[in-house]
C-alpha atoms as a printed R data frame, in Angstrom:
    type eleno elety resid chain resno       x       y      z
1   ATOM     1    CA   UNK     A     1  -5.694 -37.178 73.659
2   ATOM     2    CA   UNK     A     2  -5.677 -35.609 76.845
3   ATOM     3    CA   UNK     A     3  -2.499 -33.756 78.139
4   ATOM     4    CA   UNK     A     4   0.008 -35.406 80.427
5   ATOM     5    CA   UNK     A     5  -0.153 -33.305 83.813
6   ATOM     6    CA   UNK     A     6   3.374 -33.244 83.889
7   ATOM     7    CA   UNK     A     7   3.674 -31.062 80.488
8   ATOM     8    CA   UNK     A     8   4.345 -28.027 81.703
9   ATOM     9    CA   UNK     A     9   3.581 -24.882 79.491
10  ATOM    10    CA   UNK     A    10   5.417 -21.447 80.008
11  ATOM    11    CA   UNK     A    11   6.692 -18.229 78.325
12  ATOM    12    CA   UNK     A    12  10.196 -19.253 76.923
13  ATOM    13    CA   UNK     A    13  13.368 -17.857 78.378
14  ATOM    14    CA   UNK     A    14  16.580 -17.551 76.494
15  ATOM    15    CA   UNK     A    15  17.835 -20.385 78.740
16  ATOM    16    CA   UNK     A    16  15.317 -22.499 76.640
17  ATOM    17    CA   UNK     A    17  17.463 -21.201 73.317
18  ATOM    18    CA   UNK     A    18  18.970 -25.252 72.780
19  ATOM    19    CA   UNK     A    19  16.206 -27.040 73.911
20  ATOM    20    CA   UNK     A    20  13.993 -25.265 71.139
21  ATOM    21    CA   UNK     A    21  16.209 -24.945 68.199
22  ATOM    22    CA   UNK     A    22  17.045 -28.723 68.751
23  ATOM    23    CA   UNK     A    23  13.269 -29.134 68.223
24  ATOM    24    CA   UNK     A    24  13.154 -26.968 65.701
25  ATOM    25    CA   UNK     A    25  15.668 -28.756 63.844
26  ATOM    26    CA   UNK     A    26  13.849 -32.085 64.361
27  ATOM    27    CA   UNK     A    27  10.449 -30.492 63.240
28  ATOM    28    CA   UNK     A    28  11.598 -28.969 59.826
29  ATOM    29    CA   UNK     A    29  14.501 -31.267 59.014
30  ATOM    30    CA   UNK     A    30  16.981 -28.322 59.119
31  ATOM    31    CA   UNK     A    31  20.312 -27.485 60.627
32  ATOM    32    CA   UNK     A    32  19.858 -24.313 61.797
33  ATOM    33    CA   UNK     A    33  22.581 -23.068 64.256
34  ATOM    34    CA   UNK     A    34  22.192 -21.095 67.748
35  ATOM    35    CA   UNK     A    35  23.335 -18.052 66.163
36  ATOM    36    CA   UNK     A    36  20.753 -18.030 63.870
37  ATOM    37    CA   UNK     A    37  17.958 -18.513 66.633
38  ATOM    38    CA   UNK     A    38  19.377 -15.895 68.253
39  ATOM    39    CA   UNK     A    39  19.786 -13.655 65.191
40  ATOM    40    CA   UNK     A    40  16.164 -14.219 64.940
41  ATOM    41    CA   UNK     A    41  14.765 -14.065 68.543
42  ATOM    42    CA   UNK     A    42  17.101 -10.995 68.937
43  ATOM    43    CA   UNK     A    43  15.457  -9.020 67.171
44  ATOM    44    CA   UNK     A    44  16.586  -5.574 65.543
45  ATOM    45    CA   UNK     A    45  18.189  -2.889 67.231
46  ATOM    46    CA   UNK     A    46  15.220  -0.337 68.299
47  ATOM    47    CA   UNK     A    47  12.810  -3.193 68.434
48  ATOM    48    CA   UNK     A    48  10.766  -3.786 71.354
49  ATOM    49    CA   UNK     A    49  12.061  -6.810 73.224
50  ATOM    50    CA   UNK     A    50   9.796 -10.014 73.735
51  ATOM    51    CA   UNK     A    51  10.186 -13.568 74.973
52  ATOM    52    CA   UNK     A    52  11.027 -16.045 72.235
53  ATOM    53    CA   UNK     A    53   7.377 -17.405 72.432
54  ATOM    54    CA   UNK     A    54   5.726 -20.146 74.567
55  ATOM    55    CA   UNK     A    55   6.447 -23.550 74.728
56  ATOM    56    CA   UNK     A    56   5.684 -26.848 76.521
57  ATOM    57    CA   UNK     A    57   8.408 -29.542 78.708
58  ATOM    58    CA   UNK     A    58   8.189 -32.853 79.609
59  ATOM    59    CA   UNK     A    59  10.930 -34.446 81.150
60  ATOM    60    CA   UNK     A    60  13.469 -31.527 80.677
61  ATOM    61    CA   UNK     A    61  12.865 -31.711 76.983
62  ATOM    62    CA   UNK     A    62  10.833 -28.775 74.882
63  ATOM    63    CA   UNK     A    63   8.696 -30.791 73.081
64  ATOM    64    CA   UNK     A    64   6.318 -27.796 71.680
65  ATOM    65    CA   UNK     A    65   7.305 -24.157 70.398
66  ATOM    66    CA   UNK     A    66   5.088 -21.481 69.080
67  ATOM    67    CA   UNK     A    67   7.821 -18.667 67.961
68  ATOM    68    CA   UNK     A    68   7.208 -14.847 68.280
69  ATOM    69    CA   UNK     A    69   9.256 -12.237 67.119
70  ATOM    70    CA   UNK     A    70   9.630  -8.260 67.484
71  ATOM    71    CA   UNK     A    71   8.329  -6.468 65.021
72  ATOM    72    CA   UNK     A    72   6.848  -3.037 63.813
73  ATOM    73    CA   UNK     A    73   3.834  -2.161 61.629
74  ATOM    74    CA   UNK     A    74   4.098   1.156 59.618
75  ATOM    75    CA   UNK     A    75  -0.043   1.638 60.147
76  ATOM    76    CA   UNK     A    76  -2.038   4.731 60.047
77  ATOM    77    CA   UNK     A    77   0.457   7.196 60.892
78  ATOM    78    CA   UNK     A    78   1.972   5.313 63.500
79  ATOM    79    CA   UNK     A    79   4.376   3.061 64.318
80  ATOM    80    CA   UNK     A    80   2.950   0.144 66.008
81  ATOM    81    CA   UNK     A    81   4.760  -2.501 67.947
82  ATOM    82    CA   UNK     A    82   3.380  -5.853 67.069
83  ATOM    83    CA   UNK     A    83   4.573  -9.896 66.943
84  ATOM    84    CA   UNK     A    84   5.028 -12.238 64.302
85  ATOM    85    CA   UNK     A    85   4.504 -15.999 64.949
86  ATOM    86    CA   UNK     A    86   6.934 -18.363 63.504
87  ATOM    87    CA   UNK     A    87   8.690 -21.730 64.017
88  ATOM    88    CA   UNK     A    88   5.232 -23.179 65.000
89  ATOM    89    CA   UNK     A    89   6.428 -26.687 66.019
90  ATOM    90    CA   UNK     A    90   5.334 -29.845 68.063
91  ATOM    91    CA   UNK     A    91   7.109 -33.172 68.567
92  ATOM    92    CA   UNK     A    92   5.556 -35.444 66.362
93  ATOM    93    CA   UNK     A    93   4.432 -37.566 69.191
94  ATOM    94    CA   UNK     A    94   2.511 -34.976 70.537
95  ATOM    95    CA   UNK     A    95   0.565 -34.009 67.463
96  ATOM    96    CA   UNK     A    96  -2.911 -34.154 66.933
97  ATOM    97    CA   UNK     A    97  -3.882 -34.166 70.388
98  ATOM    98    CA   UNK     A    98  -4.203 -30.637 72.569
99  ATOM    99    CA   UNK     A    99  -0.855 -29.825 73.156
100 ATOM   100    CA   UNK     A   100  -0.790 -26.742 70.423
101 ATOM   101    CA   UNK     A   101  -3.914 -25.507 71.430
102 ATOM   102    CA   UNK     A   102  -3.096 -24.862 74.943
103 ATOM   103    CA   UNK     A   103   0.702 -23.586 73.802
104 ATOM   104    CA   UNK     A   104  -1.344 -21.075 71.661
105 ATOM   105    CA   UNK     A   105  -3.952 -20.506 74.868
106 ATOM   106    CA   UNK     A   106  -1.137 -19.620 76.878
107 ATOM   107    CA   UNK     A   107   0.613 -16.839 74.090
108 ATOM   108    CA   UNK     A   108  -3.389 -15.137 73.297
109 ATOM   109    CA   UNK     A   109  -3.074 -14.464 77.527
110 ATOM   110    CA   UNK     A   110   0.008 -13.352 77.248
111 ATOM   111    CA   UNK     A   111  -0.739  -8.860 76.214
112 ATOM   112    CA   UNK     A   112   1.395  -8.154 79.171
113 ATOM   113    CA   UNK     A   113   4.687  -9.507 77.707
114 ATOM   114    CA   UNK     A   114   4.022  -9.782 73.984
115 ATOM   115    CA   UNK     A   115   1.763  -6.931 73.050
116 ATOM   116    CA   UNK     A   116  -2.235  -7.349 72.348
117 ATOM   117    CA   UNK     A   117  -1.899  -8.034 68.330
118 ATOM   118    CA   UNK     A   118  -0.178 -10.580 66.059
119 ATOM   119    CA   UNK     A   119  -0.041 -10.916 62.443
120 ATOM   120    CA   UNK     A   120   1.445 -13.776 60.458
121 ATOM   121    CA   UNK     A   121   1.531 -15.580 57.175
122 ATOM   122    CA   UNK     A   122  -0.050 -19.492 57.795
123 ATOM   123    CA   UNK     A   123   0.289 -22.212 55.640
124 ATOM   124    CA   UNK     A   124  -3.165 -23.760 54.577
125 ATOM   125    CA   UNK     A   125  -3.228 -26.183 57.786
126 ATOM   126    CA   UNK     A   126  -2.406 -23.350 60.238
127 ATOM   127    CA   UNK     A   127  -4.959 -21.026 58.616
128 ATOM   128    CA   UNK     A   128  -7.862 -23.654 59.112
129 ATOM   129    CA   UNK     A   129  -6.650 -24.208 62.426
130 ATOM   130    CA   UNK     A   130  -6.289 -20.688 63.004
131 ATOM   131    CA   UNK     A   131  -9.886 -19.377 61.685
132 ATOM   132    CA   UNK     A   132 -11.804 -22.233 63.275
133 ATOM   133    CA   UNK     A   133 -10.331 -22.374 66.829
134 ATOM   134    CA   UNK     A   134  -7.521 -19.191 67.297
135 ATOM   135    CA   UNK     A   135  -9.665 -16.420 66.349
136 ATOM   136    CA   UNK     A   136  -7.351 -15.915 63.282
137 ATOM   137    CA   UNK     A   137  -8.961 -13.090 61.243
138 ATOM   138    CA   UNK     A   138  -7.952 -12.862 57.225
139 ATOM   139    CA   UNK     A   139  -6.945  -9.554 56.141
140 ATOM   140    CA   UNK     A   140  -6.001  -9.881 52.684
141 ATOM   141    CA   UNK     A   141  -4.402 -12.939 50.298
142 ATOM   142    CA   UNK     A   142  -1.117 -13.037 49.006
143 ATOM   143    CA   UNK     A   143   0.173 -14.506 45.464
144 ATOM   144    CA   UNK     A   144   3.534 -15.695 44.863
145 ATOM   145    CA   UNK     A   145   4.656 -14.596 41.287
146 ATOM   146    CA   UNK     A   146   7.376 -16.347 38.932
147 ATOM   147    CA   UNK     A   147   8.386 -15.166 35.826
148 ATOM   148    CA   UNK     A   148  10.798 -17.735 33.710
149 ATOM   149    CA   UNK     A   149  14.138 -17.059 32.736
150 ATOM   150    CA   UNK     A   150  15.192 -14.415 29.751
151 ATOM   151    CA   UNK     A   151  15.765 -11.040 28.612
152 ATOM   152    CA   UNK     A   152  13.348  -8.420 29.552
153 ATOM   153    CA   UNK     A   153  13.295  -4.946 27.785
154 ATOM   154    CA   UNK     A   154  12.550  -1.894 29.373
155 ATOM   155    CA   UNK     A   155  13.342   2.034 28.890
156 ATOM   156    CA   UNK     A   156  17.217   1.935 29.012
157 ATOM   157    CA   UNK     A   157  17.506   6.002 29.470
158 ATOM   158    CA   UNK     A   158  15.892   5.227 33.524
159 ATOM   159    CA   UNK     A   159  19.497   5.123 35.484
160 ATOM   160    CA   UNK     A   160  19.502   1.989 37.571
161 ATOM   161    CA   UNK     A   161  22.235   1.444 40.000
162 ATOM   162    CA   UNK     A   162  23.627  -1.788 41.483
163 ATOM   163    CA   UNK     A   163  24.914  -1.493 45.506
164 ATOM   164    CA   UNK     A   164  25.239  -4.319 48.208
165 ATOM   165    CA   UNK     A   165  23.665  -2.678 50.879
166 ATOM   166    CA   UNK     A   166  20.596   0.216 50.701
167 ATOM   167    CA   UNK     A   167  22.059   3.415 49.858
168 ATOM   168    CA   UNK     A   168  21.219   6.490 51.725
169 ATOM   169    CA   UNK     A   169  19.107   8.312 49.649
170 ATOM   170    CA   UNK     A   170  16.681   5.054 50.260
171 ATOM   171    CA   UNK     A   171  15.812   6.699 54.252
172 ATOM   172    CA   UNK     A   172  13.095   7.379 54.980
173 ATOM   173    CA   UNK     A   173  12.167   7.260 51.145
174 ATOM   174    CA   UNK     A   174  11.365   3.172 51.315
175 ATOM   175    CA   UNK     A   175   9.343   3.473 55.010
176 ATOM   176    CA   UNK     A   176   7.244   6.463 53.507
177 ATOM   177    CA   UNK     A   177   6.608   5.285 50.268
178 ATOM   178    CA   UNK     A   178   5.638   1.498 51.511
179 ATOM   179    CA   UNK     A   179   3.756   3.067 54.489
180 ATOM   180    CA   UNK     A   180   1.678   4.909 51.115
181 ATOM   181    CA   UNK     A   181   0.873   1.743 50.303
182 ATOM   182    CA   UNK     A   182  -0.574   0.003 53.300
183 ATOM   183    CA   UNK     A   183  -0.233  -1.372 56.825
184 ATOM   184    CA   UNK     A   184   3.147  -2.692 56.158
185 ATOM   185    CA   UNK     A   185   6.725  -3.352 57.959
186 ATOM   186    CA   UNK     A   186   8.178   0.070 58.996
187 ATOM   187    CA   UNK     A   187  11.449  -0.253 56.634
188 ATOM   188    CA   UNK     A   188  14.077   1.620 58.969
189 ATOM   189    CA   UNK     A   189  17.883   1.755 57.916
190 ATOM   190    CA   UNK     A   190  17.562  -0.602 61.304
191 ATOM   191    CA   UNK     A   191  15.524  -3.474 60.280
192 ATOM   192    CA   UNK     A   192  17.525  -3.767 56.958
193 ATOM   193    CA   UNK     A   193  20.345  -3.754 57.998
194 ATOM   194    CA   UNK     A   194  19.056  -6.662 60.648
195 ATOM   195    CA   UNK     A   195  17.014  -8.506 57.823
196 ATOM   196    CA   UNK     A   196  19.500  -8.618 55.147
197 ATOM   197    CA   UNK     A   197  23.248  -7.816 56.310
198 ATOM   198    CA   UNK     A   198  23.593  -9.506 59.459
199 ATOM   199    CA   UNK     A   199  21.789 -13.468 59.412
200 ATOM   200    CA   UNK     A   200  24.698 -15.394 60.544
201 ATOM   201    CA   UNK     A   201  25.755 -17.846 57.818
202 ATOM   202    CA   UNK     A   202  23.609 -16.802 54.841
203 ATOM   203    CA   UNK     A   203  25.331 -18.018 52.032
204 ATOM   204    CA   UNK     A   204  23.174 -16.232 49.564
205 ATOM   205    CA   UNK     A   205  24.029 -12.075 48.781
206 ATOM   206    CA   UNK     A   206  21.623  -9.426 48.158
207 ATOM   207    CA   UNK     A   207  21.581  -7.117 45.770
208 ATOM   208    CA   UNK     A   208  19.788  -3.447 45.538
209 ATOM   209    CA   UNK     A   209  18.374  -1.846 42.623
210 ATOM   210    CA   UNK     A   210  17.989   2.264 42.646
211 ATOM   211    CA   UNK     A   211  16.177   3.781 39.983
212 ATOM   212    CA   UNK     A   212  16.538   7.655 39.302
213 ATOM   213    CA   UNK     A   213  18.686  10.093 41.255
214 ATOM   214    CA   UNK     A   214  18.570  12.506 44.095
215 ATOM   215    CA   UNK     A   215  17.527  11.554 47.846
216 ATOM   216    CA   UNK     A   216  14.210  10.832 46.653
217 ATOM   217    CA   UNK     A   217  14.496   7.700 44.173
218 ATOM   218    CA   UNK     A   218  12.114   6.650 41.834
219 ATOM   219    CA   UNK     A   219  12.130   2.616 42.315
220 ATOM   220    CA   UNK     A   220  13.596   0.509 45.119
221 ATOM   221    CA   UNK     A   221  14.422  -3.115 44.518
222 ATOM   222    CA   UNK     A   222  16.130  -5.627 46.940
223 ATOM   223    CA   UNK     A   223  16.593  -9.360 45.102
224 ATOM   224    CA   UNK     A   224  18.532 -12.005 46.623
225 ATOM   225    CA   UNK     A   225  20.512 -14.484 44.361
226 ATOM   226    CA   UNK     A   226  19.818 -18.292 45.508
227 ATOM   227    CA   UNK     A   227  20.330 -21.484 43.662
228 ATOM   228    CA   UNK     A   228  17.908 -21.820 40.508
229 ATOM   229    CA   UNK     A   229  16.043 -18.297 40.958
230 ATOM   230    CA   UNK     A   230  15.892 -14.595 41.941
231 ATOM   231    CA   UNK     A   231  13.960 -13.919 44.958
232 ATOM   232    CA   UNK     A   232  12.878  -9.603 44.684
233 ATOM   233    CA   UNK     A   233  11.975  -8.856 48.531
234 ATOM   234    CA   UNK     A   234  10.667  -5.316 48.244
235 ATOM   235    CA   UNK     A   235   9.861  -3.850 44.322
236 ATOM   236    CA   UNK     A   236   8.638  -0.307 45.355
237 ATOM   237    CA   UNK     A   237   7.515   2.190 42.805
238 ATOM   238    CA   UNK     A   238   4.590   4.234 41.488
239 ATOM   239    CA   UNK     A   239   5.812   4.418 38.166
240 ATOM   240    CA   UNK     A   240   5.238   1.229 35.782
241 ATOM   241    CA   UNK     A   241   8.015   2.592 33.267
242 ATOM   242    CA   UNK     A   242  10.786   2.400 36.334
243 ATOM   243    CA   UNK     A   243   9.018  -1.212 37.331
244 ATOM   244    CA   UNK     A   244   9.377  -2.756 34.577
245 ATOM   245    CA   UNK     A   245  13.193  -0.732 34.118
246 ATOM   246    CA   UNK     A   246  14.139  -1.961 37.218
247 ATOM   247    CA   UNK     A   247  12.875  -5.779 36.215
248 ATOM   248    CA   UNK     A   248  14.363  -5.559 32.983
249 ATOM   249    CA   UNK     A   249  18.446  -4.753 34.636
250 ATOM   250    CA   UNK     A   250  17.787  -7.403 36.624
251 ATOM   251    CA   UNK     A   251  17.284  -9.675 33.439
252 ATOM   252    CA   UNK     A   252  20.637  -8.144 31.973
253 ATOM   253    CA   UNK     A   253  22.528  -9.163 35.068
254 ATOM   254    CA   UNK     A   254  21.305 -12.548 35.971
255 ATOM   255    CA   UNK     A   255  19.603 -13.522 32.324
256 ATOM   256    CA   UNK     A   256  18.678 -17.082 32.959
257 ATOM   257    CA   UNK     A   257  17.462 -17.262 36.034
258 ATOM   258    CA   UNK     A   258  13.584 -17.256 36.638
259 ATOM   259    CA   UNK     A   259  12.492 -14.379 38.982
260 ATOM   260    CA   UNK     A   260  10.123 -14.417 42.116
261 ATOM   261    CA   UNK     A   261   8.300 -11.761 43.735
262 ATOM   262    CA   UNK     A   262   5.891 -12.660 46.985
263 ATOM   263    CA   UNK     A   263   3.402  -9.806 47.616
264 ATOM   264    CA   UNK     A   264  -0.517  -8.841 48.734
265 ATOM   265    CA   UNK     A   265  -3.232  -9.175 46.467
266 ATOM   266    CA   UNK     A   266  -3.445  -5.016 47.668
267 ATOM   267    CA   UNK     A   267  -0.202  -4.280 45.197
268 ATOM   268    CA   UNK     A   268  -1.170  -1.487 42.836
269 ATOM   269    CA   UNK     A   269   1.520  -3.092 40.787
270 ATOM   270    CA   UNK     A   270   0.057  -6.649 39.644
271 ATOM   271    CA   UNK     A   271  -0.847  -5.800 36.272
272 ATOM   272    CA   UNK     A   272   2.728  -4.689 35.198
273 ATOM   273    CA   UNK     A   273   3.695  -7.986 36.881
274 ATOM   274    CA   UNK     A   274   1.465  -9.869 34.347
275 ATOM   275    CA   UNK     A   275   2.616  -7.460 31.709
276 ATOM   276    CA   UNK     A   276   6.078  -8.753 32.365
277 ATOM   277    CA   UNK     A   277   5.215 -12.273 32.250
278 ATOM   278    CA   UNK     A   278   5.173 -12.892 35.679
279 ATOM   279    CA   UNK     A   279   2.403 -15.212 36.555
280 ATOM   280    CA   UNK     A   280   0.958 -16.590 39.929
281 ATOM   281    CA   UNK     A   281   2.073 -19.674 41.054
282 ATOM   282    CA   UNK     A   282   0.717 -19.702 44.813
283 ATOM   283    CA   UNK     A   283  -1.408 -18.477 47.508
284 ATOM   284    CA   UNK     A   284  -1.904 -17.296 50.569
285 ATOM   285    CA   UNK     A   285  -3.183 -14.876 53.306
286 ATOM   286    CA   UNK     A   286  -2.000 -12.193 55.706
287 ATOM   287    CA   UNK     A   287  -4.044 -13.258 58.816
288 ATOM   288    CA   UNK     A   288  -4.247 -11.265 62.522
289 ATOM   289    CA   UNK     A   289  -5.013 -12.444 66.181
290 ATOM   290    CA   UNK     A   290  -5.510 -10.342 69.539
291 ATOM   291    CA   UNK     A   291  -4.070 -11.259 72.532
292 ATOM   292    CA   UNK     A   292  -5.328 -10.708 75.869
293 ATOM   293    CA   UNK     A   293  -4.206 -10.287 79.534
294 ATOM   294    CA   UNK     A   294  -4.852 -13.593 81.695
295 ATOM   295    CA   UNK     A   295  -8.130 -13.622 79.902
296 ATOM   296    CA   UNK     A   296  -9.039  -9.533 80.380
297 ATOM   297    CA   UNK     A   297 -10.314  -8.376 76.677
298 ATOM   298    CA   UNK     A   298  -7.990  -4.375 76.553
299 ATOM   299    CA   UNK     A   299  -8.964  -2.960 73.496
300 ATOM   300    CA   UNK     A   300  -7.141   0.139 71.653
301 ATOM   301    CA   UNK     A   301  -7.695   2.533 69.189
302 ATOM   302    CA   UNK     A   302  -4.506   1.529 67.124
303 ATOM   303    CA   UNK     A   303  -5.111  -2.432 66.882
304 ATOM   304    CA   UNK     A   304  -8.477  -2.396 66.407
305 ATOM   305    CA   UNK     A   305  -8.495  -0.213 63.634
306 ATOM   306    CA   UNK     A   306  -5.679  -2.468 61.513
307 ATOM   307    CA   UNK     A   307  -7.633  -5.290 62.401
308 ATOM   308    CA   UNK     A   308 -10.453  -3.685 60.624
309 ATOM   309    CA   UNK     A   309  -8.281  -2.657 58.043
310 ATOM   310    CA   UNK     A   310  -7.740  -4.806 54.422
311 ATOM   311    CA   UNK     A   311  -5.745  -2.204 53.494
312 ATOM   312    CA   UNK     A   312  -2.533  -3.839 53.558
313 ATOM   313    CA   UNK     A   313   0.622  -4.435 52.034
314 ATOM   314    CA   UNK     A   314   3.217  -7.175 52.276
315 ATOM   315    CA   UNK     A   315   6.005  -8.655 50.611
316 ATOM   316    CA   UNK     A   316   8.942 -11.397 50.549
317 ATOM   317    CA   UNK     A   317  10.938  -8.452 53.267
318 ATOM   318    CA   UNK     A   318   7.450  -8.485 55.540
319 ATOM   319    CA   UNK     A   319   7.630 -11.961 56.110
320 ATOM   320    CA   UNK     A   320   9.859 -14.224 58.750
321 ATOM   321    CA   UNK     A   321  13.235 -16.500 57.559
């Protein structure tokens, strides 16, 4: 179906803030407030700031979205300002037709305000569309892991210690020793403090794990209590003892619950998942795309070499809410 002319497809502005969280809203049957789009297209403090995305009018009313936020890569030494898509949405009488494709058209020409790469985490639909007609390149999969409710044993001598909020002896410990494993969020005191502390109306606390003492801990474990399960964000250590220590406390303080841990296929960790009884239940892929400016290819060092990079590594904290 062709598009109407009178569709007319920008960069968002934060005037459009309403227009596309009442869209939002529509698209994924939620309720999701204007502080929380804001919270989200905000971004954290030291991020670099970009538009909200791109998205398409008719008649006053935004009727498309494609979502970007801020964010920063932890890749090869660097820190590397990137975007995340999210909120991908379209009206539902606008579907199946070309409307997303020339939203997306417009973001890939858009280097100049959003930065030349973009990495996400598509569903199955997005990911064909993606590969087949966005230049969508796969980097690595992604498993999502449950283990079922009970007790867990582990080596009860390993101090583990319950806080609300990261310590201090986690900074810069978590952003080195996640950047050791892979292309991966850079985990400043910032960006937790944005990602967990400060989403307006979460009803749901988080909880971090410290194994060891000192300034340089030997496991770091953020899990998030929500109705029916445990969701573990980041499970960081090279030790399998202090894993499965850190897995096992969280058994003692929440013994019924089943437990959930999303991360890359890359974790050197999976077989002490399986060891704990934590088996796969879905999967996925960490995917990339390149932008470009009004259709001018500007290639870099930096982005080209993550793109050629499978060396990655994501979890639960990586993705966006």
């Amino acid at each position: 179906m062709p598009l109407d002319p009178d569709i007319e497809i920008r960069i968002a502005s934060p005037a459009d803030a309403a227009g596309i969280n009442q869209l939002y809203n529509q698209c994924h049957g939620d309720s999701r407030p204007l502080t929380g789009y804001h919270w989200k297209y905000g971004g954290f403090p030291d991020c670099r700031p970009v538009p909200p995305g791109y998205l398409a009018i008719l008649d006053q009313q935004v009727i498309g979205f494609y979502g970007v936020m801020s964010w920063q890569l932890s890749a090869l030494g660097q820190i590397v300002d990137v975007v995340q898509p999210c909120d991908v949405c379209v009206d539902e009488r606008y579907r199946g037709g070309e409307l997303y494709q020339a939203i997306y058209d417009g973001f890939q020409r858009s280097q100049r305000e959003f930065g030349r790469l973009a990495f996400g985490f598509p569903n199955a639909q997005a990911l064909h569309i993606g590969t087949t007609r966005m230049g969508y390149q796969i980097q690595c999969g992604t498993g999502m892991w449950q283990r079922n409710g009970g007790r867990l044993t582990g080596d009860e001598s390993i101090p583990i210690k319950l806080t609300a909020t990261p310590p201090d002896s986690w900074f810069p410990a978590l952003a080195e020793k996640t950047a050791a494993l892979g292309i991966t969020t850079h985990r400043s005191r910032e960006f937790l403090e944005w990602r967990f502390r400060s989403f307006p109306g979460r009803p749901f606390p988080f909880v971090c794990f410290t194994a060891g003492e000192g300034p340089d801990p030997a496991g770091m474990m953020i899990a998030q209590t929500v109705p029916h399960q445990i969701r573990i964000y980041d499970l960081i250590t090279q030790d399998a003892s202090t894993l499965r220590a850190m897995l096992s406390h969280l058994t003692r303080v929440f013994p019924y619950y089943p437990l959930v841990h999303g991360v890359t296929d890359t974790a050197p960790y999976l077989s002490v998942l399986q060891d704990c009884g934590f088996t796969r239940r879905e999967s996925g892929t960490v995917v990339t795309s390149i932008l470009n400016d009004r259709g001018e290819s500007t290639p870099d060092a930096i982005t080209d070499r993550i793109r050629q990079s499978q060396e990655w590594f994501c979890t639960l904290t990586d993705t966006d809410m």
